[in-house]
PDB file of C-alpha atoms in Angstrom:
ATOM      1  CA  MET A   1     140.725  66.449 210.661  1.00  0.00           C
ATOM      2  CA  TYR A   2     141.949  68.141 213.807  1.00  0.00           C
ATOM      3  CA  THR A   3     139.379  70.021 215.807  1.00  0.00           C
ATOM      4  CA  SER A   4     141.682  71.140 218.591  1.00  0.00           C
ATOM      5  CA  PRO A   5     144.766  73.378 218.412  1.00  0.00           C
ATOM      6  CA  VAL A   6     146.632  71.030 220.784  1.00  0.00           C
ATOM      7  CA  PRO A   7     148.169  68.843 218.006  1.00  0.00           C
ATOM      8  CA  LEU A   8     149.517  71.987 216.354  1.00  0.00           C
ATOM      9  CA  ARG A   9     151.422  72.974 219.480  1.00  0.00           C
ATOM     10  CA  ARG A  10     153.837  70.059 219.332  1.00  0.00           C
ATOM     11  CA  PRO A  11     155.285  70.851 215.894  1.00  0.00           C
ATOM     12  CA  ALA A  12     155.442  74.539 216.783  1.00  0.00           C
ATOM     13  CA  ALA A  13     157.303  73.794 220.011  1.00  0.00           C
ATOM     14  CA  PHE A  14     159.670  71.476 218.135  1.00  0.00           C
ATOM     15  CA  TYR A  15     160.370  74.161 215.535  1.00  0.00           C
ATOM     16  CA  LEU A  16     160.979  76.844 218.153  1.00  0.00           C
ATOM     17  CA  THR A  17     163.313  74.552 220.071  1.00  0.00           C
ATOM     18  CA  LEU A  18     165.407  73.832 216.985  1.00  0.00           C
ATOM     19  CA  SER A  19     165.448  77.377 215.628  1.00  0.00           C
ATOM     20  CA  SER A  20     166.365  79.184 218.850  1.00  0.00           C
ATOM     21  CA  PRO A  21     170.151  78.433 218.774  1.00  0.00           C
ATOM     22  CA  VAL A  22     170.383  79.904 215.275  1.00  0.00           C
ATOM     23  CA  ARG A  23     170.221  83.433 216.656  1.00  0.00           C
ATOM     24  CA  VAL A  24     172.760  82.762 219.400  1.00  0.00           C
ATOM     25  CA  LEU A  25     175.478  80.821 217.563  1.00  0.00           C
ATOM     26  CA  PRO A  26     177.776  82.676 215.138  1.00  0.00           C
ATOM     27  CA  GLU A  27     178.449  81.476 211.625  1.00  0.00           C
ATOM     28  CA  SER A  28     181.287  79.040 211.158  1.00  0.00           C
ATOM     29  CA  PRO A  29     184.578  80.721 210.208  1.00  0.00           C
ATOM     30  CA  ARG A  30     185.116  77.996 207.615  1.00  0.00           C
ATOM     31  CA  TRP A  31     181.763  78.760 205.976  1.00  0.00           C
ATOM     32  CA  LEU A  32     182.463  82.492 206.048  1.00  0.00           C
ATOM     33  CA  LEU A  33     185.817  81.891 204.352  1.00  0.00           C
ATOM     34  CA  SER A  34     184.195  79.772 201.663  1.00  0.00           C
ATOM     35  CA  ARG A  35     181.810  82.671 200.975  1.00  0.00           C
ATOM     36  CA  ASN A  36     184.714  85.157 200.863  1.00  0.00           C
ATOM     37  CA  ARG A  37     183.500  87.115 203.910  1.00  0.00           C
ATOM     38  CA  LEU A  38     186.893  87.848 205.405  1.00  0.00           C
ATOM     39  CA  ASP A  39     185.843  90.735 207.660  1.00  0.00           C
ATOM     40  CA  ARG A  40     183.056  88.772 209.307  1.00  0.00           C
ATOM     41  CA  CYS A  41     185.323  85.725 209.610  1.00  0.00           C
ATOM     42  CA  SER A  42     188.021  87.701 211.386  1.00  0.00           C
ATOM     43  CA  LYS A  43     185.428  89.171 213.787  1.00  0.00           C
ATOM     44  CA  VAL A  44     184.127  85.695 214.629  1.00  0.00           C
ATOM     45  CA  LEU A  45     187.672  84.392 215.150  1.00  0.00           C
ATOM     46  CA  GLU A  46     188.503  87.366 217.380  1.00  0.00           C
ATOM     47  CA  ASN A  47     185.353  86.709 219.401  1.00  0.00           C
ATOM     48  CA  ILE A  48     186.248  83.027 219.792  1.00  0.00           C
ATOM     49  CA  ALA A  49     189.812  83.899 220.795  1.00  0.00           C
ATOM     50  CA  ALA A  50     188.575  86.425 223.372  1.00  0.00           C
ATOM     51  CA  LYS A  51     186.271  83.831 224.926  1.00  0.00           C
ATOM     52  CA  ASN A  52     189.197  81.393 225.126  1.00  0.00           C
ATOM     53  CA  GLY A  53     191.480  84.009 226.671  1.00  0.00           C
ATOM     54  CA  ARG A  54     193.827  84.151 223.695  1.00  0.00           C
ATOM     55  CA  LYS A  55     194.977  86.835 221.316  1.00  0.00           C
ATOM     56  CA  VAL A  56     194.519  86.761 217.568  1.00  0.00           C
ATOM     57  CA  PRO A  57     197.785  86.990 215.619  1.00  0.00           C
ATOM     58  CA  GLU A  58     198.318  90.269 213.808  1.00  0.00           C
ATOM     59  CA  SER A  59     198.818  88.441 210.528  1.00  0.00           C
ATOM     60  CA  LEU A  60     195.264  87.070 210.619  1.00  0.00           C
ATOM     61  CA  GLN A  61     194.045  89.002 207.564  1.00  0.00           C
ATOM     62  CA  GLU A  62     197.008  87.870 205.471  1.00  0.00           C
ATOM     63  CA  THR A  63     196.480  84.279 206.582  1.00  0.00           C
ATOM     64  CA  LEU A  64     192.782  84.402 205.702  1.00  0.00           C
ATOM     65  CA  GLN A  65     193.542  85.915 202.298  1.00  0.00           C
ATOM     66  CA  ALA A  66     196.102  83.176 201.627  1.00  0.00           C
ATOM     67  CA  ILE A  67     193.556  80.510 202.548  1.00  0.00           C
ATOM     68  CA  VAL A  68     190.976  82.029 200.197  1.00  0.00           C
ATOM     69  CA  ALA A  69     193.549  82.218 197.385  1.00  0.00           C
ATOM     70  CA  THR A  70     194.437  78.554 197.928  1.00  0.00           C
ATOM     71  CA  GLN A  71     190.787  77.531 197.881  1.00  0.00           C
ATOM     72  CA  ARG A  72     190.223  79.356 194.605  1.00  0.00           C
ATOM     73  CA  SER A  73     193.144  77.592 192.941  1.00  0.00           C
ATOM     74  CA  GLU A  74     191.891  74.124 193.928  1.00  0.00           C
ATOM     75  CA  THR A  75     189.575  72.338 191.531  1.00  0.00           C
ATOM     76  CA  ASN A  76     185.991  71.880 192.597  1.00  0.00           C
ATOM     77  CA  TYR A  77     184.188  68.681 191.811  1.00  0.00           C
ATOM     78  CA  GLY A  78     180.480  68.482 191.154  1.00  0.00           C
ATOM     79  CA  ALA A  79     177.880  65.890 190.335  1.00  0.00           C
ATOM     80  CA  VAL A  80     178.958  65.862 186.682  1.00  0.00           C
ATOM     81  CA  GLN A  81     182.311  64.375 187.711  1.00  0.00           C
ATOM     82  CA  LEU A  82     180.495  61.283 189.002  1.00  0.00           C
ATOM     83  CA  PHE A  83     179.372  60.480 185.455  1.00  0.00           C
ATOM     84  CA  LYS A  84     182.535  61.495 183.615  1.00  0.00           C
ATOM     85  CA  TYR A  85     183.911  57.955 183.394  1.00  0.00           C
ATOM     86  CA  ARG A  86     181.929  54.812 182.745  1.00  0.00           C
ATOM     87  CA  VAL A  87     183.066  52.970 185.886  1.00  0.00           C
ATOM     88  CA  MET A  88     182.255  55.951 188.085  1.00  0.00           C
ATOM     89  CA  ALA A  89     178.829  56.295 186.462  1.00  0.00           C
ATOM     90  CA  ILE A  90     178.025  52.637 187.110  1.00  0.00           C
ATOM     91  CA  ARG A  91     179.169  52.872 190.722  1.00  0.00           C
ATOM     92  CA  THR A  92     177.177  56.050 191.258  1.00  0.00           C
ATOM     93  CA  LEU A  93     174.023  54.514 189.828  1.00  0.00           C
ATOM     94  CA  LEU A  94     174.465  51.351 191.896  1.00  0.00           C
ATOM     95  CA  LEU A  95     174.985  53.304 195.093  1.00  0.00           C
ATOM     96  CA  THR A  96     171.988  55.491 194.336  1.00  0.00           C
ATOM     97  CA  ALA A  97     169.830  52.436 193.668  1.00  0.00           C
ATOM     98  CA  CYS A  98     170.910  50.831 196.956  1.00  0.00           C
ATOM     99  CA  LEU A  99     169.934  53.874 198.978  1.00  0.00           C
TER     100      LEU A  99
END
């Protein structure tokens, strides 16, 4: 058992080092779009464009809405799809066993 607080400082320093950029970096516009947060996504894109010295097109909102509509119409695949067919189930189990 540890009797000194010194060993506890290393994990704490590691955690603080890894968690500090979280407050500084903005969310990814792609992630914001996938969560249907169009206003926040457009603000992040405007911020990125301003830092790069560019202007955001005026049709940004329409473009973002079209992207979200396209994403909704696409089929999403989950873990169940891996076991839908016998061959896929065997391959999935073999790959899982090898890992």
